[in-house]
Tab-separated table of C-alpha atoms in Angstrom:
chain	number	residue	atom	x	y	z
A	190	UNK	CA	-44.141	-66.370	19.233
A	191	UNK	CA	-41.041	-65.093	21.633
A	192	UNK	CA	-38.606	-66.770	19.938
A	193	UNK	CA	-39.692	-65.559	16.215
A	194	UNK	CA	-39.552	-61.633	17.575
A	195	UNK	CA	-36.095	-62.374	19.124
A	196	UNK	CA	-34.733	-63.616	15.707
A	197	UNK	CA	-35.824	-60.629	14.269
A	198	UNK	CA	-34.542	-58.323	16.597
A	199	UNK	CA	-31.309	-59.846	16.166
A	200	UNK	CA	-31.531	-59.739	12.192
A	201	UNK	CA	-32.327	-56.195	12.134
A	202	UNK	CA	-29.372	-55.540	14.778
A	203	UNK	CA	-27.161	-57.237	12.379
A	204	UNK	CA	-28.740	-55.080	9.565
A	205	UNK	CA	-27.652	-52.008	11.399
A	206	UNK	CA	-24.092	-53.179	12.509
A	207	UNK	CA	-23.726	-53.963	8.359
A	208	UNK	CA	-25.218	-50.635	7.513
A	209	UNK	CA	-23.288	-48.401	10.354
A	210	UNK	CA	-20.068	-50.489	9.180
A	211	UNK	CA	-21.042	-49.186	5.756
A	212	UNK	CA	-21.467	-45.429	6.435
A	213	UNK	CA	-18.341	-45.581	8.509
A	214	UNK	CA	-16.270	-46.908	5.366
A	215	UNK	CA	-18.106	-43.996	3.841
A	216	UNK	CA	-17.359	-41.375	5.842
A	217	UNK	CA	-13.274	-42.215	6.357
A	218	UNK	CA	-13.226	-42.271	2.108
A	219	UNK	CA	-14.740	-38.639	2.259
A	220	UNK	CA	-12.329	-37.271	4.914
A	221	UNK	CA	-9.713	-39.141	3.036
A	222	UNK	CA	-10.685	-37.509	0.185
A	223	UNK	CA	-10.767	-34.227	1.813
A	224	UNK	CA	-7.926	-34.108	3.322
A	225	UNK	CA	-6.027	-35.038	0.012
A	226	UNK	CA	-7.984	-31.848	-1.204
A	227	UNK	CA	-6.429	-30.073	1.760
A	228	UNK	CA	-3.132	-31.324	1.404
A	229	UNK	CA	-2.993	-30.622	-2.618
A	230	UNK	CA	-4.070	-26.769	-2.360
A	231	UNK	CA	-1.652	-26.388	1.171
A	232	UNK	CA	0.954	-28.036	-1.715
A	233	UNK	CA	-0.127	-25.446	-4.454
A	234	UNK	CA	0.745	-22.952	-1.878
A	235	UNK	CA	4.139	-24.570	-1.315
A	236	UNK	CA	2.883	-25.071	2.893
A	237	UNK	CA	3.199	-28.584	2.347
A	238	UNK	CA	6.056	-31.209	0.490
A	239	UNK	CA	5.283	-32.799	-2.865
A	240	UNK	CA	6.034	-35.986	-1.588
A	241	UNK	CA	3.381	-35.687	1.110
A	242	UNK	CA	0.554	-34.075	-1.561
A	243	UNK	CA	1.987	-37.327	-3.609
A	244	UNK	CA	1.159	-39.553	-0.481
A	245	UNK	CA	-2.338	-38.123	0.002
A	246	UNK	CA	-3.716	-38.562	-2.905
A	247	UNK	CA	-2.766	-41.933	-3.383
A	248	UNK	CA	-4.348	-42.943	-0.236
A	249	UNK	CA	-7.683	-41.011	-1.532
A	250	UNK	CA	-7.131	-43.023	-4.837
A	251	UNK	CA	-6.796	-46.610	-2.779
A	252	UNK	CA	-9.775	-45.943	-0.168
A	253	UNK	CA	-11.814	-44.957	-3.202
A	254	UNK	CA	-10.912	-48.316	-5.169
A	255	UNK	CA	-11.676	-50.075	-1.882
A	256	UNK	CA	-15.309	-48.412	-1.738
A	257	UNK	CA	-15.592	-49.550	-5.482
A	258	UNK	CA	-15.123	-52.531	-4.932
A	259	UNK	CA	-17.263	-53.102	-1.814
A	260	UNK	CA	-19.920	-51.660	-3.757
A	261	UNK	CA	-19.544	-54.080	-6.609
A	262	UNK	CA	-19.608	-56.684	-4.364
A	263	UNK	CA	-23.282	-56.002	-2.695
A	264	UNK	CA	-24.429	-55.224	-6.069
A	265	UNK	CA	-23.249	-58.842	-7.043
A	266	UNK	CA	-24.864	-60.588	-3.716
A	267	UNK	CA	-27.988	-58.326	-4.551
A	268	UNK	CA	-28.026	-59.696	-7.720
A	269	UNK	CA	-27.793	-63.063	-6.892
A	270	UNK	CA	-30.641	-62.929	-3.937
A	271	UNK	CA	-33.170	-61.580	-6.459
A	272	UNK	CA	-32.560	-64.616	-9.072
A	273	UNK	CA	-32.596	-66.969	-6.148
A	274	UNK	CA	-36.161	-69.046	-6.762
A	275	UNK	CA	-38.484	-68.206	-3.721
């Protein structure tokens, strides 16, 4: 019975380390995004160079592919565990 409840707790610690690595992806696309916000209106402004409004956004653009594409993929292993014959 010990060794069953040790397996779990491990599964659901891996669980959390895959979620928290998750949220953290999340969280560093928002402040990217934010700060491209930031840097586009300081731009508007003229506070801040083109070429460094042009630099944030495109790093908003690539961590937002990036999250795309992370998604897809546990959408597609999702997909795959539910036809998976029990």
């Amino acid at each position: 019975m010990m060794g069953g409840s040790g397996l779990e707790a491990r599964d659901s610690g891996a669980g959390n380390s895959f979620a928290n690595t998750l949220q953290n992806m999340i969280g560093d696309s928002l402040n990217s995004v934010r700060q491209a916000e930031t840097t586009t209106m300081a731009g508007l402004t003229g506070n801040v160079d083109l070429t460094d409004v042009v630099t944030a956004i495109s790093k908003a653009e690539l961590t937002l592919q990036a999250v795309v594409a992370v998604r897809d993929k546990v959408i597609t292993g999702y997909q795959e565990i539910m036809r998976m014959p029990i």
